[in-house]
Tab-separated table of C-alpha atoms in Angstrom:
chain	number	residue	atom	x	y	z
A	895	UNK	CA	17.028	71.397	-70.841
A	896	UNK	CA	13.423	72.565	-70.668
A	897	UNK	CA	12.863	70.438	-67.521
A	898	UNK	CA	15.927	71.942	-65.900
A	899	UNK	CA	14.621	75.472	-66.720
A	900	UNK	CA	11.208	74.689	-65.339
A	901	UNK	CA	12.631	73.220	-62.111
A	902	UNK	CA	14.889	76.279	-61.715
A	903	UNK	CA	11.990	78.593	-62.300
A	904	UNK	CA	9.771	76.812	-59.723
A	905	UNK	CA	12.579	76.819	-57.233
A	906	UNK	CA	13.217	80.477	-57.792
A	907	UNK	CA	9.586	81.374	-57.504
A	908	UNK	CA	8.580	79.143	-54.769
A	909	UNK	CA	9.745	81.399	-51.960
A	910	UNK	CA	7.864	84.297	-53.517
A	911	UNK	CA	4.624	82.286	-53.464
A	912	UNK	CA	5.371	80.745	-50.141
A	913	UNK	CA	5.940	84.209	-48.556
A	914	UNK	CA	2.793	85.764	-50.178
A	915	UNK	CA	0.782	87.451	-47.322
A	916	UNK	CA	-2.657	85.941	-46.722
A	917	UNK	CA	-5.589	88.392	-46.500
A	918	UNK	CA	-5.756	87.657	-42.807
A	919	UNK	CA	-2.115	88.556	-42.308
A	920	UNK	CA	-2.526	91.717	-44.357
A	921	UNK	CA	-5.503	92.667	-42.336
A	922	UNK	CA	-4.031	92.067	-39.046
A	923	UNK	CA	-0.702	93.976	-39.804
A	924	UNK	CA	-2.614	96.927	-41.174
A	925	UNK	CA	-5.011	96.970	-38.360
A	926	UNK	CA	-2.134	96.776	-35.910
A	927	UNK	CA	-0.193	99.569	-37.614
A	928	UNK	CA	-2.959	101.985	-38.505
A	929	UNK	CA	-5.970	101.038	-36.420
A	930	UNK	CA	-9.442	101.431	-37.626
A	931	UNK	CA	-10.756	103.420	-40.525
A	932	UNK	CA	-7.544	102.764	-42.616
A	933	UNK	CA	-7.568	101.491	-46.226
A	934	UNK	CA	-4.986	99.002	-47.469
A	935	UNK	CA	-4.190	97.248	-50.712
A	936	UNK	CA	-4.233	93.468	-50.950
A	937	UNK	CA	-3.886	91.611	-54.190
A	938	UNK	CA	-4.639	94.755	-56.172
A	939	UNK	CA	-7.864	95.611	-54.215
A	940	UNK	CA	-8.579	97.994	-51.487
A	941	UNK	CA	-9.851	96.947	-48.147
A	942	UNK	CA	-10.716	98.608	-44.926
A	943	UNK	CA	-9.056	97.770	-41.535
A	944	UNK	CA	-12.414	97.904	-39.746
A	945	UNK	CA	-13.575	94.741	-38.065
A	946	UNK	CA	-16.996	93.458	-39.357
A	947	UNK	CA	-18.602	94.641	-36.049
A	948	UNK	CA	-17.295	98.032	-36.471
A	949	UNK	CA	-18.961	98.187	-39.889
A	950	UNK	CA	-22.216	96.838	-38.322
A	951	UNK	CA	-22.006	99.607	-35.694
A	952	UNK	CA	-21.434	102.297	-38.379
A	953	UNK	CA	-25.234	102.777	-38.916
A	954	UNK	CA	-27.653	105.503	-37.708
A	955	UNK	CA	-27.650	105.711	-33.882
A	956	UNK	CA	-31.239	104.674	-33.490
A	957	UNK	CA	-32.979	102.574	-30.729
A	958	UNK	CA	-33.883	99.885	-33.364
A	959	UNK	CA	-30.301	99.620	-34.682
A	960	UNK	CA	-28.952	99.498	-31.187
A	961	UNK	CA	-31.219	96.810	-29.966
A	962	UNK	CA	-30.653	94.844	-33.106
A	963	UNK	CA	-26.907	94.757	-32.709
A	964	UNK	CA	-27.183	94.010	-28.939
A	965	UNK	CA	-29.409	91.037	-29.875
A	966	UNK	CA	-26.871	89.903	-32.436
A	967	UNK	CA	-23.996	90.199	-29.972
A	968	UNK	CA	-25.956	88.229	-27.337
A	969	UNK	CA	-26.628	85.474	-29.731
A	970	UNK	CA	-23.008	85.325	-30.751
A	971	UNK	CA	-21.899	85.163	-27.144
A	972	UNK	CA	-24.332	82.413	-26.527
A	973	UNK	CA	-22.577	80.426	-29.258
A	974	UNK	CA	-19.143	81.146	-27.760
A	975	UNK	CA	-20.455	79.972	-24.252
A	976	UNK	CA	-21.806	76.829	-25.643
A	977	UNK	CA	-18.355	76.049	-26.894
A	978	UNK	CA	-16.835	76.911	-23.452
A	979	UNK	CA	-14.937	79.730	-24.971
A	980	UNK	CA	-16.871	82.710	-23.602
A	981	UNK	CA	-14.564	85.666	-22.599
A	982	UNK	CA	-14.670	87.059	-19.035
A	983	UNK	CA	-15.649	90.662	-19.882
A	984	UNK	CA	-18.209	90.115	-22.702
A	985	UNK	CA	-21.267	89.642	-20.386
A	986	UNK	CA	-20.451	92.858	-18.639
A	987	UNK	CA	-20.062	94.764	-21.866
A	988	UNK	CA	-23.354	93.485	-23.085
A	989	UNK	CA	-24.961	94.652	-19.826
A	990	UNK	CA	-23.401	98.134	-20.393
A	991	UNK	CA	-24.686	98.213	-23.972
A	992	UNK	CA	-28.220	97.481	-22.818
A	993	UNK	CA	-27.974	100.199	-20.139
A	994	UNK	CA	-26.696	102.715	-22.807
A	995	UNK	CA	-29.674	101.752	-24.938
A	996	UNK	CA	-32.058	102.059	-22.090
A	997	UNK	CA	-30.715	105.421	-21.399
A	998	UNK	CA	-31.141	106.546	-24.988
A	999	UNK	CA	-27.327	106.632	-25.647
A	1000	UNK	CA	-27.603	104.715	-28.901
A	1001	UNK	CA	-24.174	105.427	-30.257
A	1002	UNK	CA	-22.589	104.135	-27.110
A	1003	UNK	CA	-24.814	101.105	-27.154
A	1004	UNK	CA	-23.930	100.271	-30.801
A	1005	UNK	CA	-20.226	100.537	-30.047
A	1006	UNK	CA	-20.326	98.390	-26.854
A	1007	UNK	CA	-22.532	95.810	-28.635
A	1008	UNK	CA	-19.942	95.706	-31.576
A	1009	UNK	CA	-17.136	95.190	-29.017
A	1010	UNK	CA	-19.086	92.463	-27.305
A	1011	UNK	CA	-19.909	90.691	-30.651
A	1012	UNK	CA	-16.220	90.969	-31.593
A	1013	UNK	CA	-15.203	89.316	-28.297
A	1014	UNK	CA	-17.655	86.533	-29.035
A	1015	UNK	CA	-16.505	86.075	-32.607
A	1016	UNK	CA	-12.958	85.825	-31.384
A	1017	UNK	CA	-13.964	83.210	-28.725
A	1018	UNK	CA	-15.520	81.057	-31.416
A	1019	UNK	CA	-12.474	81.516	-33.671
A	1020	UNK	CA	-10.243	80.515	-30.724
A	1021	UNK	CA	-12.152	77.385	-30.183
A	1022	UNK	CA	-11.826	76.429	-33.844
A	1023	UNK	CA	-8.105	77.118	-33.594
A	1024	UNK	CA	-7.845	75.059	-30.520
A	1025	UNK	CA	-9.500	72.079	-32.131
A	1026	UNK	CA	-6.716	71.582	-34.580
A	1027	UNK	CA	-3.762	73.141	-32.628
A	1028	UNK	CA	-4.168	72.226	-28.997
A	1029	UNK	CA	-1.532	69.628	-29.179
A	1030	UNK	CA	1.176	72.138	-30.240
A	1031	UNK	CA	2.426	72.836	-26.748
A	1032	UNK	CA	2.257	69.207	-25.402
A	1033	UNK	CA	5.781	68.215	-24.320
A	1034	UNK	CA	7.318	65.609	-26.491
B	317	UNK	CA	27.070	38.274	-23.842
B	318	UNK	CA	24.848	37.770	-26.788
B	319	UNK	CA	21.845	37.569	-24.483
B	320	UNK	CA	22.899	40.911	-22.894
B	321	UNK	CA	23.282	42.513	-26.218
B	322	UNK	CA	19.866	41.317	-27.272
B	323	UNK	CA	18.211	42.532	-24.093
B	324	UNK	CA	19.864	45.903	-24.405
B	325	UNK	CA	18.753	46.198	-28.017
B	326	UNK	CA	15.259	45.218	-27.094
B	327	UNK	CA	15.054	47.723	-24.208
B	328	UNK	CA	16.449	50.334	-26.544
B	329	UNK	CA	13.765	49.647	-29.158
B	330	UNK	CA	11.026	49.661	-26.591
B	331	UNK	CA	12.251	53.046	-25.120
B	332	UNK	CA	12.473	54.503	-28.630
B	333	UNK	CA	9.012	53.319	-29.422
B	334	UNK	CA	7.624	54.959	-26.374
B	335	UNK	CA	9.502	58.118	-27.160
B	336	UNK	CA	8.266	58.017	-30.698
B	337	UNK	CA	4.638	57.540	-29.554
B	338	UNK	CA	4.891	60.424	-27.257
B	339	UNK	CA	6.268	62.640	-29.871
B	340	UNK	CA	3.841	62.232	-32.723
B	341	UNK	CA	0.587	60.887	-31.282
B	342	UNK	CA	-1.615	61.009	-28.211
B	343	UNK	CA	-3.862	63.669	-29.603
B	344	UNK	CA	-7.021	61.444	-30.276
B	345	UNK	CA	-8.705	58.455	-28.660
B	346	UNK	CA	-6.990	55.991	-30.822
B	347	UNK	CA	-3.428	57.021	-29.914
B	348	UNK	CA	-3.696	58.766	-26.539
B	349	UNK	CA	-1.334	57.052	-24.005
B	350	UNK	CA	-1.525	58.470	-20.560
B	351	UNK	CA	1.639	56.709	-19.416
B	352	UNK	CA	3.707	58.086	-22.239
B	353	UNK	CA	2.241	61.552	-21.514
B	354	UNK	CA	3.247	61.220	-17.904
B	355	UNK	CA	6.868	60.094	-18.865
B	356	UNK	CA	7.065	62.856	-21.442
B	357	UNK	CA	6.049	65.450	-18.938
B	358	UNK	CA	8.585	64.257	-16.330
B	359	UNK	CA	11.279	64.273	-19.003
B	360	UNK	CA	10.373	67.895	-19.906
B	361	UNK	CA	10.689	69.085	-16.352
B	362	UNK	CA	13.796	67.101	-15.823
B	363	UNK	CA	15.491	68.784	-18.745
B	364	UNK	CA	14.109	72.234	-17.841
B	365	UNK	CA	15.080	72.043	-14.184
B	366	UNK	CA	17.786	69.401	-13.801
B	367	UNK	CA	18.662	70.409	-10.275
B	368	UNK	CA	15.197	69.556	-8.985
B	369	UNK	CA	14.134	66.081	-7.898
B	370	UNK	CA	11.069	64.705	-9.511
B	371	UNK	CA	9.770	63.762	-6.000
B	372	UNK	CA	9.951	67.350	-4.993
B	373	UNK	CA	7.440	68.622	-7.600
B	374	UNK	CA	4.675	68.034	-5.109
B	375	UNK	CA	5.893	71.310	-3.609
B	376	UNK	CA	5.061	73.317	-6.691
B	377	UNK	CA	7.119	76.449	-7.411
B	378	UNK	CA	9.142	75.646	-4.296
B	379	UNK	CA	10.723	72.714	-6.109
B	380	UNK	CA	12.316	74.952	-8.745
B	381	UNK	CA	12.738	78.419	-7.181
B	382	UNK	CA	15.130	78.605	-4.217
B	383	UNK	CA	14.229	81.991	-2.872
B	384	UNK	CA	10.467	81.276	-2.884
B	385	UNK	CA	11.319	77.967	-1.146
B	386	UNK	CA	13.024	79.659	1.723
B	387	UNK	CA	10.044	81.722	2.501
B	388	UNK	CA	7.675	78.854	2.226
B	389	UNK	CA	9.742	76.664	4.543
B	390	UNK	CA	9.479	79.323	7.180
B	391	UNK	CA	5.666	79.451	6.637
B	392	UNK	CA	5.431	75.781	7.002
B	393	UNK	CA	7.039	75.828	10.504
B	394	UNK	CA	3.518	76.919	11.694
B	395	UNK	CA	1.379	75.797	8.848
B	396	UNK	CA	-1.538	78.085	8.287
B	397	UNK	CA	-3.896	75.106	7.496
B	398	UNK	CA	-3.376	73.326	10.775
B	399	UNK	CA	-6.631	74.558	12.557
B	400	UNK	CA	-8.624	73.822	9.393
B	401	UNK	CA	-7.379	70.259	9.462
B	402	UNK	CA	-8.488	69.849	13.054
B	403	UNK	CA	-11.868	71.360	12.250
B	404	UNK	CA	-12.160	69.088	9.237
B	405	UNK	CA	-11.481	66.183	11.494
B	406	UNK	CA	-14.303	67.319	13.866
B	407	UNK	CA	-16.712	67.816	10.942
B	408	UNK	CA	-15.837	64.458	9.410
B	409	UNK	CA	-16.539	62.717	12.690
B	410	UNK	CA	-19.722	64.538	13.488
B	411	UNK	CA	-22.698	62.179	12.709
B	412	UNK	CA	-25.444	63.164	10.375
B	413	UNK	CA	-29.050	63.638	11.722
B	414	UNK	CA	-29.579	59.937	10.757
B	415	UNK	CA	-26.663	58.815	12.928
B	416	UNK	CA	-24.395	57.846	9.968
B	417	UNK	CA	-21.328	59.672	8.936
B	418	UNK	CA	-18.879	60.285	6.208
B	419	UNK	CA	-16.808	57.145	7.248
B	420	UNK	CA	-19.801	55.107	6.171
B	421	UNK	CA	-19.641	56.468	2.685
B	422	UNK	CA	-15.991	55.873	1.911
B	423	UNK	CA	-13.657	52.944	1.609
B	424	UNK	CA	-11.543	52.354	4.687
B	425	UNK	CA	-13.789	54.645	6.536
B	426	UNK	CA	-12.499	57.608	4.483
B	427	UNK	CA	-9.075	57.321	5.839
B	428	UNK	CA	-5.944	57.224	3.717
B	429	UNK	CA	-7.828	57.287	0.340
B	430	UNK	CA	-7.073	60.743	-1.146
B	431	UNK	CA	-4.367	59.211	-3.431
B	432	UNK	CA	-7.111	57.278	-5.355
B	433	UNK	CA	-9.152	60.482	-6.250
B	434	UNK	CA	-10.440	61.386	-8.827
B	435	UNK	CA	-11.384	58.061	-10.230
B	436	UNK	CA	-13.425	56.883	-13.087
B	437	UNK	CA	-16.860	55.494	-12.085
B	438	UNK	CA	-17.998	53.108	-14.597
B	439	UNK	CA	-21.523	52.925	-13.374
B	440	UNK	CA	-22.063	56.653	-13.423
B	441	UNK	CA	-19.968	56.988	-16.637
B	442	UNK	CA	-18.041	59.901	-15.216
B	443	UNK	CA	-15.072	61.072	-13.182
B	444	UNK	CA	-15.753	61.417	-9.499
B	445	UNK	CA	-13.742	63.754	-7.365
B	446	UNK	CA	-13.376	63.517	-3.486
B	447	UNK	CA	-15.531	66.686	-3.041
B	448	UNK	CA	-18.143	65.386	-5.247
B	449	UNK	CA	-18.353	62.261	-3.179
B	450	UNK	CA	-18.344	64.217	0.082
B	451	UNK	CA	-21.528	65.963	-1.045
B	452	UNK	CA	-23.031	62.882	-2.501
B	453	UNK	CA	-22.479	61.265	0.927
B	454	UNK	CA	-24.256	64.069	2.615
B	455	UNK	CA	-27.283	63.937	0.154
B	456	UNK	CA	-27.545	60.258	0.492
B	457	UNK	CA	-27.938	60.781	4.279
B	458	UNK	CA	-30.431	63.486	4.059
B	459	UNK	CA	-28.061	66.435	4.492
B	460	UNK	CA	-27.788	69.542	2.332
B	461	UNK	CA	-24.775	69.615	0.053
B	462	UNK	CA	-21.954	71.957	1.078
B	463	UNK	CA	-20.838	74.860	-1.104
B	464	UNK	CA	-18.023	73.767	-3.394
B	465	UNK	CA	-15.280	76.407	-3.007
B	466	UNK	CA	-14.345	76.841	0.519
B	467	UNK	CA	-15.472	76.366	4.058
B	468	UNK	CA	-16.493	73.049	5.470
B	469	UNK	CA	-16.064	71.049	2.211
B	470	UNK	CA	-12.492	72.279	2.020
B	471	UNK	CA	-11.760	71.436	5.704
B	472	UNK	CA	-13.216	67.891	5.400
B	473	UNK	CA	-11.251	67.349	2.183
B	474	UNK	CA	-8.086	68.760	3.885
B	475	UNK	CA	-8.532	66.303	6.814
B	476	UNK	CA	-8.961	63.339	4.357
B	477	UNK	CA	-5.821	64.518	2.440
B	478	UNK	CA	-3.988	64.723	5.739
B	479	UNK	CA	-4.816	61.134	6.596
B	480	UNK	CA	-3.350	60.169	3.150
B	481	UNK	CA	-0.076	62.127	3.413
B	482	UNK	CA	2.840	60.472	1.729
B	483	UNK	CA	0.809	57.946	0.014
B	484	UNK	CA	1.726	57.641	-3.740
B	485	UNK	CA	-0.930	59.021	-6.019
B	486	UNK	CA	-2.487	56.080	-7.881
B	487	UNK	CA	-4.931	57.142	-10.569
B	488	UNK	CA	-6.232	54.340	-12.735
B	489	UNK	CA	-7.595	54.608	-16.191
B	490	UNK	CA	-9.516	51.413	-16.737
B	491	UNK	CA	-8.842	49.743	-20.057
B	492	UNK	CA	-12.155	48.134	-20.215
B	493	UNK	CA	-14.048	51.382	-20.564
B	494	UNK	CA	-13.052	53.688	-23.406
B	495	UNK	CA	-15.052	56.494	-21.873
B	496	UNK	CA	-12.502	56.731	-19.185
B	497	UNK	CA	-9.632	57.370	-21.717
B	498	UNK	CA	-12.042	59.890	-23.446
B	499	UNK	CA	-12.375	61.728	-20.151
B	500	UNK	CA	-8.689	61.729	-19.659
B	501	UNK	CA	-8.176	63.111	-23.250
B	502	UNK	CA	-10.750	65.813	-22.708
B	503	UNK	CA	-8.936	67.029	-19.675
B	504	UNK	CA	-5.615	66.959	-21.514
B	505	UNK	CA	-7.109	68.928	-24.250
B	506	UNK	CA	-8.588	71.472	-21.831
B	507	UNK	CA	-5.072	71.934	-20.351
B	508	UNK	CA	-3.365	72.570	-23.543
B	509	UNK	CA	-6.051	74.619	-25.395
B	510	UNK	CA	-5.507	78.360	-25.459
B	511	UNK	CA	-8.475	80.374	-24.380
B	512	UNK	CA	-9.771	83.696	-23.030
B	513	UNK	CA	-8.961	87.235	-24.108
B	514	UNK	CA	-5.302	86.658	-23.219
B	515	UNK	CA	-5.121	83.675	-25.472
B	516	UNK	CA	-3.547	81.520	-22.787
B	517	UNK	CA	-3.638	77.847	-22.221
B	518	UNK	CA	-2.988	76.279	-18.683
B	519	UNK	CA	0.211	74.841	-20.338
B	520	UNK	CA	1.301	78.335	-21.384
B	521	UNK	CA	1.882	79.294	-17.796
B	522	UNK	CA	2.445	75.887	-16.140
B	523	UNK	CA	4.535	74.053	-18.712
B	524	UNK	CA	6.438	76.472	-20.971
B	525	UNK	CA	5.923	79.312	-18.529
B	526	UNK	CA	6.766	77.471	-15.309
B	527	UNK	CA	9.087	79.622	-13.144
B	528	UNK	CA	8.990	82.517	-15.652
B	529	UNK	CA	7.727	85.709	-14.104
B	530	UNK	CA	4.151	86.848	-14.783
B	531	UNK	CA	4.327	90.296	-13.312
B	532	UNK	CA	5.388	89.468	-9.725
B	533	UNK	CA	4.386	85.813	-9.806
B	534	UNK	CA	6.198	82.621	-10.702
B	535	UNK	CA	3.841	79.991	-12.122
B	536	UNK	CA	4.263	76.509	-10.692
B	537	UNK	CA	5.259	73.577	-12.921
B	538	UNK	CA	2.320	71.334	-13.921
B	539	UNK	CA	3.998	68.292	-12.547
B	540	UNK	CA	2.814	67.963	-8.902
B	541	UNK	CA	-0.267	70.065	-9.410
B	542	UNK	CA	-3.216	68.710	-7.454
B	543	UNK	CA	-1.043	66.816	-4.880
B	544	UNK	CA	-1.393	69.467	-2.140
B	545	UNK	CA	-5.054	70.268	-2.399
B	546	UNK	CA	-7.099	71.676	-0.827
B	547	UNK	CA	-4.726	74.483	-0.344
B	548	UNK	CA	-4.379	77.420	2.107
B	549	UNK	CA	-3.481	80.347	-0.194
B	550	UNK	CA	-2.182	83.490	1.548
B	551	UNK	CA	-4.162	85.435	-1.112
B	552	UNK	CA	-7.376	83.807	0.055
B	553	UNK	CA	-6.469	83.741	3.817
B	554	UNK	CA	-8.302	80.474	4.040
B	555	UNK	CA	-8.430	76.987	2.441
B	556	UNK	CA	-9.891	76.473	-0.879
B	557	UNK	CA	-10.544	73.507	-3.177
B	558	UNK	CA	-8.871	72.666	-6.435
B	559	UNK	CA	-11.873	73.769	-8.413
B	560	UNK	CA	-11.910	77.133	-6.809
B	561	UNK	CA	-8.216	77.268	-8.040
B	562	UNK	CA	-9.270	76.182	-11.506
B	563	UNK	CA	-11.868	78.833	-11.634
B	564	UNK	CA	-9.448	81.494	-10.617
B	565	UNK	CA	-6.826	80.291	-13.164
B	566	UNK	CA	-9.477	80.240	-15.849
B	567	UNK	CA	-10.517	83.678	-15.048
B	568	UNK	CA	-6.897	84.768	-15.137
B	569	UNK	CA	-6.855	84.055	-18.864
B	570	UNK	CA	-9.772	86.388	-19.110
B	571	UNK	CA	-12.244	83.527	-19.848
B	572	UNK	CA	-15.559	83.255	-18.148
B	573	UNK	CA	-14.855	80.490	-15.651
B	574	UNK	CA	-17.072	77.365	-15.567
B	575	UNK	CA	-18.942	76.115	-12.558
B	576	UNK	CA	-17.354	73.999	-9.821
B	577	UNK	CA	-17.326	70.349	-10.473
B	578	UNK	CA	-18.591	70.717	-14.128
B	579	UNK	CA	-17.559	67.638	-16.272
B	580	UNK	CA	-14.567	69.318	-17.949
B	581	UNK	CA	-13.031	70.383	-14.752
B	582	UNK	CA	-13.376	66.940	-13.318
B	583	UNK	CA	-11.673	65.558	-16.430
B	584	UNK	CA	-8.992	68.148	-16.109
B	585	UNK	CA	-8.421	67.023	-12.435
B	586	UNK	CA	-8.327	63.376	-13.785
B	587	UNK	CA	-5.667	64.244	-16.394
B	588	UNK	CA	-3.614	66.362	-14.037
B	589	UNK	CA	-3.819	63.742	-11.170
B	590	UNK	CA	-2.747	60.994	-13.635
B	591	UNK	CA	0.324	63.024	-14.484
B	592	UNK	CA	1.345	62.897	-10.699
B	593	UNK	CA	1.005	59.163	-10.453
B	594	UNK	CA	4.038	58.002	-8.196
B	595	UNK	CA	4.404	61.325	-6.499
B	596	UNK	CA	2.857	61.502	-2.973
B	597	UNK	CA	-0.225	63.257	-1.561
B	598	UNK	CA	1.030	66.287	0.528
B	599	UNK	CA	-2.284	68.047	1.134
B	600	UNK	CA	-3.300	70.293	2.464
B	601	UNK	CA	-0.643	72.686	1.383
B	602	UNK	CA	0.249	76.337	1.762
B	603	UNK	CA	0.875	78.573	-1.153
B	604	UNK	CA	1.122	82.318	-1.917
C-alpha cells in the first residue's frame, strides 16, 4: 500500500518539479517583460533583471572605469572571435566606446563597452550551445 | 519466389539500416556518413517540395518557386554572365610571363574539371577549392595571386565551370584518410550551427526556411547550392565567387564574416558540394 501511495505521490508531483522554472528562464522572462532595473523573485530570493555587464557599467563615470570596461570587452570579444562566433556589430561598438572615452564621455563609453561585452559573452554562449545542439536541425 | 522474398527482405533491412543511421547518428567522426546525409537531404526536399525534380535543384529557388522561375527564365534568355565567360576564356588562355598558362596547372588542361572541386588533397592535408588552385597556379608561375571575391578570378572560374556544364558533380571523400571525413564533418557542423546576433544557422534559411519569405526574399534550398558558382547576382551587378556569397550570408546572420578561403569555408564548400553529388554543374549561374 505504501508503495502505491509513494508512486502516486511521485507521479502527482513530477509535473510540478518538471515544470519548475530554471533561474535562466525566470531571468529571461522577467527581462523580456520588464526590461532592466527590475527585481524579481526566484526560489524565495530577489534578483535583478540587469545583465552582468550592466552591473559592471553601473560605476562612477570616470576615465579609469571606462577604459577598464573597454579593455574587458575587447578581451571578451577576442575570445568570441577565436571561437569563430564574433558578432558583426561588436567591433564597431568597441570603436565607438573608445571614441567616447577619448572625448571624455565616460558614461557613454561605459554603456557601449557593456553592450560590446554582452555581445561577446552571448557569442561565446552561442558557441557552447552550438557544440551540443548543432545537430538538431539536420534532416533525418 | 523464396529468393525474391529473401532479396526483398534484405533490401528492406538495408534501407532501414541506412535510414536509422541517418536518423540517430552522423554527428561525430565515428558515425558521420556523408552518403546517408546526402540521401536524407534529398528525401527531406522531396517531401517538402514533391512537385520538384531532384535534378532541378541546381536551379536554386527557381526549382521550387514558379513565379521566381518565370522571371529567371526570361533573364536567362540573354544571360548576364555571358561576357564574363568570354573574358574568362581569354584570361585563361593568356600565357603568364614565363610562357606557361593555367592549362599547365590542371588536369585535362583545366577543361571539364569543375565537377571534381573542391577535393581533399592528402599531401596538403586540406580541402582545395578551384579558386585556391587558380591562385596557386599563378604563384607557382611567378604571378601575383588574384583577389578572391570577384573580377578576374571569378571570370576564370566561370569559364572553367562553363567547360564543365552538365557534368555530374563528383566529390570524393577518401576513406584512407580520416582527416577528409573530419573536414566534411567540420563543414557540416558549420552549416547547421546557429551563429550571429540573429542566432541563425545556414540551415535555418536554406533547409527549414527554404522558400519561406525573409522580408522580400525567398531563400534557396540547400540541395543544389554550389552547382552554379561563380554566380552573376543582380544585386552585385557582376560575377562573384562562392566564398563571396558565404561571407555575405554569414554577415546576414549578423556574424563577423571570416576571410575568403579560410579553412572552415573550404570545409563548408566540401560538405555542400558533396550534398550535390549526382547533380550537374550549371555554373556560372544568374541569381537575384
